[in-house]
């Protein structure tokens, strides 16, 4: 069993942290609470895989991009036995995603799908679909003047 990753939009860190403890993440709130605008990207981690994607989209080396202030900051305290958490996605990453055209996403889907984290064998068509979903979420997030976050669960 691997780690599950849901990417979602929230107005601020406090709102993002509110999903901590929801039974199945930002799409499954307690009664009376609206689900977050989110997508499920089961195996796409917010640090390495999203960083690799940003490097492909921008042409900036990965080593430089990992220095984004505000990227993958853990908002929920880690404790032994913790099975879920919330991390930030830098606004710069969100902006790059939101600005990517379908043609650009198609161009990077192949190289991205052949990275080590995908075990070099992700179907580029599946990667492209995931990229479109992530881009569309980023567009909605930017329009609302919100921020992207990632909820993870073991």
Coordinates of C-alpha atoms in Angstrom, one line a residue:
X1 CA 0.0 0.0 0.0
X2 CA 1.4 3.4 -1.0
X3 CA 0.8 7.0 0.0
X4 CA -2.4 8.7 -1.3
X5 CA -2.2 12.3 -2.4
X6 CA -5.1 14.6 -2.9
X7 CA -4.4 18.1 -4.2
X8 CA -6.9 20.8 -3.2
X9 CA -7.7 24.5 -3.1
X10 CA -8.2 26.5 0.1
X11 CA -8.2 30.2 0.9
X12 CA -5.4 30.0 3.5
X13 CA -3.4 27.6 5.7
X14 CA -6.1 27.5 8.4
X15 CA -8.7 26.4 6.0
X16 CA -6.3 23.8 4.5
X17 CA -5.5 22.4 7.9
X18 CA -9.2 22.0 8.6
X19 CA -9.2 18.8 6.4
X20 CA -6.9 17.1 8.9
X21 CA -8.9 14.2 10.3
X22 CA -11.5 14.1 7.6
X23 CA -12.2 10.4 7.0
X24 CA -10.9 10.3 3.4
X25 CA -9.4 13.7 2.8
X26 CA -10.6 17.0 1.3
X27 CA -13.3 15.3 -0.8
X28 CA -14.9 13.6 2.2
X29 CA -15.9 16.2 4.8
X30 CA -17.9 15.7 8.0
X31 CA -21.7 16.2 7.7
X32 CA -22.6 19.8 7.0
X33 CA -19.2 20.8 5.6
X34 CA -18.6 21.4 1.9
X35 CA -15.9 19.3 0.2
X36 CA -12.8 21.1 -1.1
X37 CA -12.2 21.6 -4.8
X38 CA -9.8 18.7 -5.2
X39 CA -8.3 16.0 -7.4
X40 CA -7.0 12.6 -6.4
X41 CA -3.5 11.9 -7.7
X42 CA -2.7 8.8 -5.8
X43 CA 1.0 8.5 -6.6
X44 CA 2.1 12.0 -7.4
X45 CA 4.0 13.4 -4.4
X46 CA 4.2 17.1 -3.9
X47 CA 7.9 17.4 -3.4
X48 CA 9.9 15.4 -5.9
X49 CA 7.3 14.6 -8.6
X50 CA 5.7 18.0 -8.7
X51 CA 9.2 19.6 -8.5
X52 CA 10.3 17.5 -11.5
X53 CA 7.2 18.5 -13.3
X54 CA 7.9 22.2 -12.6
X55 CA 11.5 21.8 -13.8
X56 CA 10.2 20.3 -17.1
X57 CA 7.6 23.1 -17.6
X58 CA 10.0 25.9 -16.8
X59 CA 13.4 24.7 -17.9
X60 CA 14.8 25.7 -14.4
X61 CA 16.9 23.0 -12.8
X62 CA 15.1 21.0 -10.1
X63 CA 17.9 21.9 -7.6
X64 CA 17.0 25.5 -7.9
X65 CA 13.2 25.0 -7.7
X66 CA 13.3 23.0 -4.4
X67 CA 14.3 26.3 -2.7
X68 CA 10.8 27.8 -3.2
X69 CA 9.8 29.4 0.1
X70 CA 6.5 28.0 1.0
X71 CA 6.7 24.7 -1.0
X72 CA 5.8 21.5 0.8
X73 CA 5.8 23.0 4.3
X74 CA 4.1 20.7 6.7
X75 CA 1.1 22.4 8.2
X76 CA 0.0 19.6 10.4
X77 CA 2.3 18.3 13.2
X78 CA 3.9 15.0 12.6
X79 CA 3.5 12.5 15.4
X80 CA 4.3 8.9 15.6
X81 CA 1.5 6.9 14.1
X82 CA 0.1 9.8 12.2
X83 CA -1.5 8.6 9.0
X84 CA -2.3 11.8 7.2
X85 CA -1.2 15.4 6.9
X86 CA -1.3 18.6 4.8
X87 CA 1.5 20.3 3.0
X88 CA 1.7 23.6 1.1
X89 CA 2.3 23.9 -2.7
X90 CA 4.2 27.1 -3.5
X91 CA 2.2 29.8 -5.3
X92 CA 4.9 29.8 -8.0
X93 CA 4.2 26.1 -8.7
X94 CA 0.5 26.9 -8.9
X95 CA 1.1 29.7 -11.3
X96 CA 3.3 27.6 -13.6
X97 CA 0.6 24.9 -13.7
X98 CA -2.2 27.3 -14.3
X99 CA -0.3 28.9 -17.2
X100 CA 0.4 25.6 -19.0
X101 CA -1.4 24.9 -22.3
X102 CA -2.5 21.5 -23.4
X103 CA 0.3 21.5 -26.0
X104 CA 2.9 22.2 -23.3
X105 CA 1.4 19.6 -21.0
X106 CA 1.6 17.0 -23.8
X107 CA 5.2 17.9 -24.4
X108 CA 6.3 17.3 -20.8
X109 CA 4.0 14.3 -20.2
X110 CA 6.3 11.9 -21.9
X111 CA 9.6 12.9 -20.2
X112 CA 7.8 13.3 -16.8
X113 CA 6.2 9.8 -17.2
X114 CA 9.6 8.3 -17.7
X115 CA 11.2 9.6 -14.5
X116 CA 12.5 7.4 -11.8
X117 CA 9.6 8.1 -9.5
X118 CA 7.2 6.5 -12.0
X119 CA 9.6 3.6 -12.4
X120 CA 10.2 4.8 -15.9
X121 CA 7.0 3.2 -17.2
X122 CA 4.0 5.5 -16.6
X123 CA 1.7 5.7 -19.7
X124 CA 2.3 9.2 -21.1
X125 CA -1.4 9.4 -22.0
X126 CA -2.3 8.8 -18.3
X127 CA 0.3 11.3 -17.2
X128 CA -1.2 13.9 -19.6
X129 CA -4.7 13.4 -18.1
X130 CA -3.3 13.8 -14.6
X131 CA -1.5 17.0 -15.7
X132 CA -4.7 18.4 -17.2
X133 CA -6.6 17.7 -14.0
X134 CA -3.9 19.4 -12.0
X135 CA -3.6 22.3 -14.3
X136 CA -7.4 22.8 -14.2
X137 CA -7.4 22.8 -10.4
X138 CA -4.5 25.3 -10.5
X139 CA -6.5 27.6 -12.8
X140 CA -9.6 27.5 -10.5
X141 CA -7.3 28.1 -7.5
X142 CA -5.7 31.2 -9.1
X143 CA -9.1 32.6 -10.2
X144 CA -10.4 32.4 -6.6
X145 CA -7.1 33.9 -5.2
X146 CA -6.7 30.7 -3.2
X147 CA -3.7 28.4 -2.7
X148 CA -2.9 24.8 -3.5
X149 CA -2.3 22.2 -0.9
X150 CA -1.7 18.5 -0.8
X151 CA -3.3 16.1 1.7
X152 CA -1.5 12.8 2.1
X153 CA -2.6 9.6 3.7
X154 CA -0.8 6.3 4.4

